[in-house]
Amino acid sequence: MTHISDNQLIREIQTTPDSPALHQLFVRYSPVLRRLQRRYYIPGHDADDWQQEGLLVLHAAARSYRLDRSHNFGAFYRLNLTHRVYDLIRYSQAKKRHATTVSLEEHRTFFADTLVDPRVQVRDQLEVQEALQRVLPELSRTEMVVLRGLLRGWSPTTISERCVLSPTRVTAALHRGRQKLRRTLAQ
């Protein structure tokens, strides 16, 4: 069995990226990966993820390695892999990347009460307008005045003051008008 040097394997990877030399080099430098795996924790990464990251970094390191700059590929690979691990840890802990997921099914009533669907609003407004048109002939003059005041956004006290009606009369007219409107909406 002949021992092939790192430089020969790297040259083969640089000329033929899918060469089996990549696997040989990966097996040779797997202790570097295992050492970093024992030393650092990356949230959400299991052993397969570590293997994949190590292989990707090894491939990139072998492709960019220059013998004229350094004579120790192991140190170059360890540095690149360490930086990749730091990046993955930093990425997983960044606050802006933490998604806050909320189940729509679990909070159905909350969303139904708080999210406004404009189509439903328009339909509801049309139904109320139609019901008001049907109930108008049934209202007395006082009930009509009180209802118009409410539709303008006035409080019962304001209606009483502006329309010169006693508060008791406004409250009674409001009660009767609501009953008639409920009966009309129920039909």
Short mmCIF file of C-alpha atoms in Angstrom, two decimals:
data_model
loop_
_atom_site.label_atom_id
_atom_site.label_comp_id
_atom_site.label_asym_id
_atom_site.label_seq_id
_atom_site.Cartn_x
_atom_site.Cartn_y
_atom_site.Cartn_z
CA MET A 1 0.00 0.00 0.00
CA THR A 2 1.52 3.30 -1.07
CA HIS A 3 1.14 6.48 0.93
CA ILE A 4 0.01 9.42 -1.20
CA SER A 5 1.05 12.84 0.12
CA ASP A 6 -1.41 15.62 0.93
CA ASN A 7 0.01 17.71 -1.88
CA GLN A 8 -0.66 14.98 -4.45
CA LEU A 9 -4.23 14.53 -3.21
CA ILE A 10 -4.81 18.30 -3.26
CA ARG A 11 -3.46 18.61 -6.82
CA GLU A 12 -5.80 15.82 -7.91
CA ILE A 13 -8.78 17.55 -6.23
CA GLN A 14 -7.85 20.85 -7.89
CA THR A 15 -7.76 19.25 -11.33
CA THR A 16 -10.69 16.84 -10.84
CA PRO A 17 -13.13 18.16 -8.19
CA ASP A 18 -15.12 14.90 -7.92
CA SER A 19 -11.99 12.79 -7.50
CA PRO A 20 -11.88 10.01 -4.87
CA ALA A 21 -8.88 11.88 -3.48
CA LEU A 22 -11.35 14.13 -1.62
CA HIS A 23 -12.60 11.17 0.40
CA GLN A 24 -9.05 10.06 1.18
CA LEU A 25 -8.13 13.54 2.37
CA PHE A 26 -11.34 13.75 4.41
CA VAL A 27 -10.57 10.46 6.19
CA ARG A 28 -7.04 11.67 6.85
CA TYR A 29 -8.23 14.94 8.45
CA SER A 30 -11.36 13.62 10.21
CA PRO A 31 -9.66 13.95 13.66
CA VAL A 32 -9.63 17.74 13.13
CA LEU A 33 -13.39 17.64 12.56
CA ARG A 34 -14.03 15.40 15.59
CA ARG A 35 -11.93 17.65 17.84
CA LEU A 36 -13.95 20.73 16.82
CA GLN A 37 -17.19 18.79 17.17
CA ARG A 38 -16.31 17.91 20.78
CA ARG A 39 -15.26 21.48 21.52
CA TYR A 40 -18.19 23.44 20.01
CA TYR A 41 -21.94 23.06 19.96
CA ILE A 42 -23.92 24.25 16.95
CA PRO A 43 -27.66 24.38 17.66
CA GLY A 44 -29.61 22.12 15.35
CA HIS A 45 -26.56 20.25 13.99
CA ASP A 46 -26.18 16.51 14.40
CA ALA A 47 -23.25 14.27 13.45
CA ASP A 48 -24.31 14.11 9.78
CA ASP A 49 -24.48 17.91 9.58
CA TRP A 50 -20.98 18.15 11.05
CA GLN A 51 -19.70 15.61 8.50
CA GLN A 52 -21.27 17.52 5.66
CA GLU A 53 -19.89 20.88 6.83
CA GLY A 54 -16.44 19.31 7.30
CA LEU A 55 -16.49 17.83 3.81
CA LEU A 56 -17.66 21.09 2.22
CA VAL A 57 -14.99 23.09 4.01
CA LEU A 58 -12.33 20.49 3.11
CA HIS A 59 -13.32 20.65 -0.56
CA ALA A 60 -13.21 24.46 -0.60
CA ALA A 61 -9.90 24.49 1.31
CA ALA A 62 -8.31 21.96 -1.06
CA ARG A 63 -9.48 23.94 -4.10
CA SER A 64 -8.09 27.24 -2.77
CA TYR A 65 -4.92 25.90 -1.09
CA ARG A 66 -1.62 27.21 -2.50
CA LEU A 67 1.55 25.29 -1.70
CA ASP A 68 3.70 28.38 -2.30
CA ARG A 69 1.93 30.20 0.59
CA SER A 70 1.87 27.44 3.21
CA HIS A 71 3.37 24.02 3.69
CA ASN A 72 0.84 22.77 6.22
CA PHE A 73 -2.57 21.92 4.73
CA GLY A 74 -3.84 20.60 8.08
CA ALA A 75 -3.47 24.00 9.73
CA PHE A 76 -5.15 25.68 6.75
CA TYR A 77 -8.08 23.25 6.88
CA ARG A 78 -8.44 23.58 10.68
CA LEU A 79 -8.50 27.38 10.41
CA ASN A 80 -11.14 27.32 7.66
CA LEU A 81 -13.27 24.79 9.52
CA THR A 82 -13.01 26.73 12.79
CA HIS A 83 -14.15 29.90 11.02
CA ARG A 84 -17.07 28.01 9.47
CA VAL A 85 -18.08 26.69 12.91
CA TYR A 86 -17.91 30.23 14.33
CA ASP A 87 -20.08 31.47 11.48
CA LEU A 88 -22.67 28.74 12.07
CA ILE A 89 -22.79 29.45 15.80
CA ARG A 90 -23.07 33.18 15.20
CA TYR A 91 -25.78 32.61 12.59
CA SER A 92 -27.82 30.37 14.91
CA GLN A 93 -27.66 32.86 17.78
CA ALA A 94 -28.47 36.03 15.87
CA LYS A 95 -31.64 37.50 17.37
CA LYS A 96 -33.05 38.61 14.05
CA ARG A 97 -32.91 35.04 12.74
CA HIS A 98 -34.94 33.57 15.58
CA ALA A 99 -38.34 33.04 14.08
CA THR A 100 -41.30 33.41 16.32
CA THR A 101 -43.78 30.89 15.09
CA VAL A 102 -47.38 31.03 16.14
CA SER A 103 -49.86 28.31 15.35
CA LEU A 104 -52.93 29.69 13.64
CA GLU A 105 -54.95 26.67 14.71
CA GLU A 106 -53.91 27.00 18.34
CA HIS A 107 -54.82 30.71 18.47
CA ARG A 108 -57.82 30.61 16.14
CA THR A 109 -60.12 32.71 18.35
CA PHE A 110 -57.45 35.37 18.92
CA PHE A 111 -56.86 35.82 15.20
CA ALA A 112 -60.55 35.69 14.42
CA ASP A 113 -61.15 38.51 16.91
CA THR A 114 -58.14 40.65 16.04
CA LEU A 115 -57.53 40.27 12.31
CA VAL A 116 -59.88 42.25 10.16
CA ASP A 117 -61.03 40.86 6.85
CA PRO A 118 -62.18 43.81 4.71
CA ARG A 119 -64.56 41.61 2.72
CA VAL A 120 -66.36 40.58 5.89
CA GLN A 121 -66.51 44.21 7.04
CA VAL A 122 -68.08 45.33 3.77
CA ARG A 123 -70.57 42.46 3.82
CA ASP A 124 -71.47 43.18 7.47
CA GLN A 125 -71.91 46.89 6.71
CA LEU A 126 -74.21 46.08 3.79
CA GLU A 127 -76.27 43.73 5.97
CA VAL A 128 -76.59 46.38 8.70
CA GLN A 129 -77.58 49.04 6.17
CA GLU A 130 -80.19 46.71 4.71
CA ALA A 131 -81.52 45.91 8.18
CA LEU A 132 -81.67 49.62 9.04
CA GLN A 133 -83.68 50.30 5.88
CA ARG A 134 -86.15 47.58 6.87
CA VAL A 135 -86.44 48.75 10.50
CA LEU A 136 -86.85 52.50 9.80
CA PRO A 137 -90.60 52.33 9.11
CA GLU A 138 -91.12 50.57 12.46
CA LEU A 139 -89.31 53.25 14.52
CA SER A 140 -91.05 56.10 16.30
CA ARG A 141 -89.85 59.68 15.83
CA THR A 142 -87.88 59.58 19.13
CA GLU A 143 -86.33 56.19 18.32
CA MET A 144 -85.31 57.54 14.88
CA VAL A 145 -83.64 60.63 16.44
CA VAL A 146 -81.75 58.49 19.00
CA LEU A 147 -80.63 55.99 16.32
CA ARG A 148 -79.37 58.77 14.03
CA GLY A 149 -77.44 60.26 16.96
CA LEU A 150 -75.83 56.88 17.67
CA LEU A 151 -74.91 56.47 14.01
CA ARG A 152 -73.15 59.84 14.17
CA GLY A 153 -71.10 58.52 17.09
CA TRP A 154 -72.84 60.52 19.80
CA SER A 155 -73.17 59.19 23.32
CA PRO A 156 -76.64 58.94 24.94
CA THR A 157 -75.75 62.05 27.04
CA THR A 158 -74.86 64.03 23.92
CA ILE A 159 -78.09 62.90 22.20
CA SER A 160 -80.05 64.02 25.26
CA GLU A 161 -78.41 67.47 25.27
CA ARG A 162 -78.49 68.13 21.50
CA CYS A 163 -81.99 66.79 20.86
CA VAL A 164 -83.46 68.23 24.07
CA LEU A 165 -84.67 64.86 25.36
CA SER A 166 -84.52 63.60 28.93
CA PRO A 167 -81.82 60.95 29.60
CA THR A 168 -84.55 58.47 30.60
CA ARG A 169 -86.39 59.00 27.33
CA VAL A 170 -83.17 58.54 25.32
CA THR A 171 -82.35 55.31 27.18
CA ALA A 172 -85.87 53.93 26.66
CA ALA A 173 -85.87 54.86 22.94
CA LEU A 174 -82.43 53.31 22.57
CA HIS A 175 -83.63 50.08 24.20
CA ARG A 176 -86.76 49.86 22.01
CA GLY A 177 -84.79 50.67 18.84
CA ARG A 178 -82.22 47.97 19.59
CA GLN A 179 -84.95 45.38 20.16
CA LYS A 180 -86.58 46.21 16.82
CA LEU A 181 -83.21 46.10 15.07
CA ARG A 182 -82.38 42.69 16.63
CA ARG A 183 -85.73 41.27 15.49
CA THR A 184 -85.09 42.55 11.97
CA LEU A 185 -81.56 41.11 11.89
CA ALA A 186 -82.83 37.75 13.17
CA GLN A 187 -85.28 37.43 10.27
#
